């Protein structure tokens, strides 16, 4: 799994489910994927700037996977047993 060292969330964009994936690294930004797993946006958030409008338009995000001991200081999550 590409994001096994990070976090994955389900979000809504224009009434469709998208997946937000982020690596467990400072200034890494995040990527958005459609329901077929196709990359739809690379959201670079370094220096406080969002590179694409879609990155600010996702709503209702819910974490479905997050590793333990992450940089966000949040609890581990593995809703669908993605971590094995």
mmCIF file of C-alpha atoms in Angstrom:
data_model
loop_
_atom_site.group_PDB
_atom_site.id
_atom_site.type_symbol
_atom_site.label_atom_id
_atom_site.label_comp_id
_atom_site.label_asym_id
_atom_site.label_seq_id
_atom_site.Cartn_x
_atom_site.Cartn_y
_atom_site.Cartn_z
ATOM 1 C CA UNK A 1 0.000 0.000 0.000
ATOM 2 C CA UNK A 2 1.489 3.329 -1.065
ATOM 3 C CA UNK A 3 0.260 5.262 1.981
ATOM 4 C CA UNK A 4 1.046 2.684 4.670
ATOM 5 C CA UNK A 5 3.196 5.387 6.273
ATOM 6 C CA UNK A 6 0.480 8.032 6.258
ATOM 7 C CA UNK A 7 -3.227 8.724 6.318
ATOM 8 C CA UNK A 8 -6.209 8.084 4.009
ATOM 9 C CA UNK A 9 -9.596 9.786 4.280
ATOM 10 C CA UNK A 10 -12.854 9.652 2.382
ATOM 11 C CA UNK A 11 -14.140 13.106 1.408
ATOM 12 C CA UNK A 12 -16.868 14.645 -0.695
ATOM 13 C CA UNK A 13 -16.217 16.748 -3.798
ATOM 14 C CA UNK A 14 -19.192 17.924 -5.860
ATOM 15 C CA UNK A 15 -21.425 15.185 -4.391
ATOM 16 C CA UNK A 16 -18.909 12.403 -5.189
ATOM 17 C CA UNK A 17 -16.638 10.427 -2.906
ATOM 18 C CA UNK A 18 -12.934 11.114 -3.321
ATOM 19 C CA UNK A 19 -9.982 9.796 -1.365
ATOM 20 C CA UNK A 20 -7.466 12.081 0.292
ATOM 21 C CA UNK A 21 -4.072 10.494 0.916
ATOM 22 C CA UNK A 22 -1.135 12.007 2.764
ATOM 23 C CA UNK A 23 2.312 10.767 3.697
ATOM 24 C CA UNK A 24 3.489 10.944 7.302
ATOM 25 C CA UNK A 25 5.933 13.775 6.532
ATOM 26 C CA UNK A 26 6.032 17.511 7.089
ATOM 27 C CA UNK A 27 5.180 19.658 4.041
ATOM 28 C CA UNK A 28 4.284 16.551 2.005
ATOM 29 C CA UNK A 29 0.900 17.868 0.928
ATOM 30 C CA UNK A 30 -1.762 15.367 -0.079
ATOM 31 C CA UNK A 31 -3.194 13.696 -3.138
ATOM 32 C CA UNK A 32 -6.815 13.241 -4.197
ATOM 33 C CA UNK A 33 -8.036 10.106 -5.965
ATOM 34 C CA UNK A 34 -11.381 9.229 -7.553
ATOM 35 C CA UNK A 35 -13.323 6.062 -6.702
ATOM 36 C CA UNK A 36 -11.391 4.088 -9.361
ATOM 37 C CA UNK A 37 -8.035 5.034 -7.806
ATOM 38 C CA UNK A 38 -7.066 7.590 -10.460
ATOM 39 C CA UNK A 39 -5.069 10.596 -9.257
ATOM 40 C CA UNK A 40 -7.199 13.707 -9.743
ATOM 41 C CA UNK A 41 -5.062 16.287 -7.929
ATOM 42 C CA UNK A 42 -1.729 16.719 -6.205
ATOM 43 C CA UNK A 43 -2.345 19.243 -3.444
ATOM 44 C CA UNK A 44 0.881 20.957 -2.501
ATOM 45 C CA UNK A 45 0.412 22.789 0.775
ATOM 46 C CA UNK A 46 4.013 23.741 1.486
ATOM 47 C CA UNK A 47 4.539 27.396 2.346
ATOM 48 C CA UNK A 48 0.804 27.706 3.037
ATOM 49 C CA UNK A 49 -0.204 27.798 -0.627
ATOM 50 C CA UNK A 50 -2.747 25.498 -2.235
ATOM 51 C CA UNK A 51 -1.893 24.756 -5.855
ATOM 52 C CA UNK A 52 -5.325 23.689 -7.145
ATOM 53 C CA UNK A 53 -8.832 24.897 -6.305
ATOM 54 C CA UNK A 54 -10.178 21.357 -5.776
ATOM 55 C CA UNK A 55 -7.826 20.992 -2.798
ATOM 56 C CA UNK A 56 -9.845 23.630 -0.904
ATOM 57 C CA UNK A 57 -13.238 22.365 -2.067
ATOM 58 C CA UNK A 58 -13.328 18.893 -0.506
ATOM 59 C CA UNK A 59 -15.661 18.555 2.483
ATOM 60 C CA UNK A 60 -16.793 16.045 5.094
ATOM 61 C CA UNK A 61 -13.498 14.166 5.290
ATOM 62 C CA UNK A 62 -13.380 11.088 7.511
ATOM 63 C CA UNK A 63 -10.118 9.283 8.255
ATOM 64 C CA UNK A 64 -10.278 5.585 7.375
ATOM 65 C CA UNK A 65 -6.560 4.805 7.824
ATOM 66 C CA UNK A 66 -3.780 6.418 9.886
ATOM 67 C CA UNK A 67 -0.542 4.916 11.161
ATOM 68 C CA UNK A 68 0.471 4.860 14.820
ATOM 69 C CA UNK A 69 3.059 7.372 16.010
ATOM 70 C CA UNK A 70 2.204 9.852 13.258
ATOM 71 C CA UNK A 71 3.334 13.468 12.887
ATOM 72 C CA UNK A 72 -0.214 14.714 13.433
ATOM 73 C CA UNK A 73 -0.281 13.368 16.992
ATOM 74 C CA UNK A 74 -3.576 11.594 16.282
ATOM 75 C CA UNK A 75 -4.724 8.092 17.165
ATOM 76 C CA UNK A 76 -4.166 5.240 14.726
ATOM 77 C CA UNK A 77 -7.178 4.288 12.565
ATOM 78 C CA UNK A 78 -7.704 1.256 10.346
ATOM 79 C CA UNK A 79 -11.432 1.095 9.568
ATOM 80 C CA UNK A 80 -11.115 -1.386 6.690
ATOM 81 C CA UNK A 81 -7.994 -3.261 7.858
ATOM 82 C CA UNK A 82 -5.886 -1.721 5.117
ATOM 83 C CA UNK A 83 -2.744 -2.140 7.188
ATOM 84 C CA UNK A 84 -3.001 -5.912 7.137
#
